[in-house]
Amino acid sequence: MQEAETIYSEVPQDVPSWLAGLGLEQTIANRDVASPYRDVVHPASGAIIGQCPEAQVSDVDAAVTAAREAFPGWAALDWQERRTRLEAFADALWDNRKSLAFIVAAETGRPLRRAWSEVFFSVDYVRTIAAQDLPEIVYDRAGLKARLVHRPLGVAGAIAPWNAPVILAVAKIANALLAGDTIVLRPAPQTPLSALYMGQLARGIFPAGVYNTITGDASAGAAMTSHPGIAKISFTGSTTTGRVIAAAAAPTLKKLTLELGGNDAAIVLDDADADELAAWTYRIALENAGQFCAAIKRLYVHESLYDAVRDKLLALMAGASAGSPFAAETTMAPLQSQAQLARVEGFARDAAERGCTVHQTAFAPGTAGYFLAPTLVEGCSAGMPLVDEEQFGPVLPIMPFTDEDAVLREANSCEYGLGGSVWSRDVDRALALAARLECGTAWVNQHGAYSASLPLPFAKQSGIGMDYSHFGVLEHSRAMLLNARL
């Protein structure tokens, strides 16, 4: 991981010119496809940093047609051949990891070391998924021989979000291609450049039409979700948009994997390690601007540790530094857009108007971009927007408790169920409480710790289906029973 620090010395002197020189275009059937261009904004400054094509409905149709034509040949390849192609794709990502990290930092504004870490995890994800299998199940009984096998679905439409544009695109790509599906990827309009770059890298690895990338706004996504030529939609984003996608996909009964919003609670018991908890919380809930689906978004701390945890978080917040993602001293990520900044500021303002105590770090006067200083809010309670809704920003409510059953009810009271955590030096005690959380993943002494080799389930209104490990591949397959009478 030392490269995550040394990479700062290799940043192009003129990032916009460097990006323009990459010649990033949509990929359809392994060819450049141009469309009218629009600007891409750099969140750390608010300035235009590049341009990307704006897909038309005709581009969506062309990409789906190319994917449908490529599907029979790709599906007919044996599993090992598809595995080999994915491994080659992982190699290409690794060989171009620095360029990809520069692009992610440019389009998200996140510190370069964080962008590099995302690329590193993405390479590992592809390699891990490439090693997965979907074993057949054999049923041998008197007079009967049957096998449950898995077959590809067809064309998969992948709609990726802006908060982690590489890993959340790569996860969809790897799952689909190993299963034997072909794919049309549409990244978020705010972060299209990394997806276009990966599409270029894929051209020499996959047959024409297997891997297609288009860039566009919600109209392109809508054209995909209702397209009769697409058999599967994999989407990561808000619950509100997930409902719209489910409705659009219903007439053609597309198979869906939806990873949606979260309002994760962390419950800190009286024997927890306050230093470890504070460091983890600051890193994923505040320093990354809270822009992580499974960030800690509600922090419940036993009253005996409350003051210590609060003070440790405030001390960490004081060290936050905003600025260019290409400067090594920058630690804070900006919000992705002006609209998102205004929305998150609204949560803090509402809390203050309700009489809560709002602690906020002060950035240097004149700090450009969509930065919001880390904010810790005391005096919150259920019924407030900051507690009940997903803020997706660096504004964290911290609340004391004394009764474990009561705080568990509070943690389970929201409509979301992505993740949750319990913190204690007594792991068995924490596991017993974590098992009662109503969420897809319940962590102990960690939070948001995902691995490509472990499943990612969803609960409540945080999603449909399952992702990661072989379950992500399974979501891109259909079951078929071969049943013979002997």
PDB file of C-alpha atoms in Angstrom, residues 56-57 69 132 168 174 199 201 208 225 266 292 326 329 371 378 381 414 417 445 476:
ATOM      1  CA  GLN A  56     -28.934   9.160 -26.922  1.00  0.00           C
ATOM      2  CA  VAL A  57     -31.711   6.567 -26.943  1.00  0.00           C
ATOM      3  CA  GLU A  69     -25.673 -10.411 -30.850  1.00  0.00           C
ATOM      4  CA  GLN A 132     -15.929 -18.469  -8.248  1.00  0.00           C
ATOM      5  CA  LEU A 168     -19.489  -0.581  -7.931  1.00  0.00           C
ATOM      6  CA  ALA A 174     -17.433  -9.315 -13.164  1.00  0.00           C
ATOM      7  CA  GLY A 199     -14.407   0.293 -21.478  1.00  0.00           C
ATOM      8  CA  LEU A 201      -9.208  -1.296 -21.538  1.00  0.00           C
ATOM      9  CA  ALA A 208     -17.088  -7.311 -29.593  1.00  0.00           C
ATOM     10  CA  THR A 225     -34.689  -0.379 -17.409  1.00  0.00           C
ATOM     11  CA  ALA A 266     -23.674   1.472  15.319  1.00  0.00           C
ATOM     12  CA  PHE A 292     -20.779   5.327   1.493  1.00  0.00           C
ATOM     13  CA  PHE A 326      -3.975  15.523  -5.731  1.00  0.00           C
ATOM     14  CA  GLU A 329      -2.149  16.903   2.780  1.00  0.00           C
ATOM     15  CA  PHE A 371     -16.775  20.579   0.929  1.00  0.00           C
ATOM     16  CA  GLU A 378     -25.798  15.954  19.923  1.00  0.00           C
ATOM     17  CA  SER A 381     -33.872  11.771  18.681  1.00  0.00           C
ATOM     18  CA  CYS A 414     -36.126   2.730  10.317  1.00  0.00           C
ATOM     19  CA  GLY A 417     -31.742  -2.559   6.519  1.00  0.00           C
ATOM     20  CA  ASN A 445     -16.092  -4.256  16.071  1.00  0.00           C
ATOM     21  CA  HIS A 476     -26.884 -13.172 -13.130  1.00  0.00           C
TER      22      HIS A 476
END
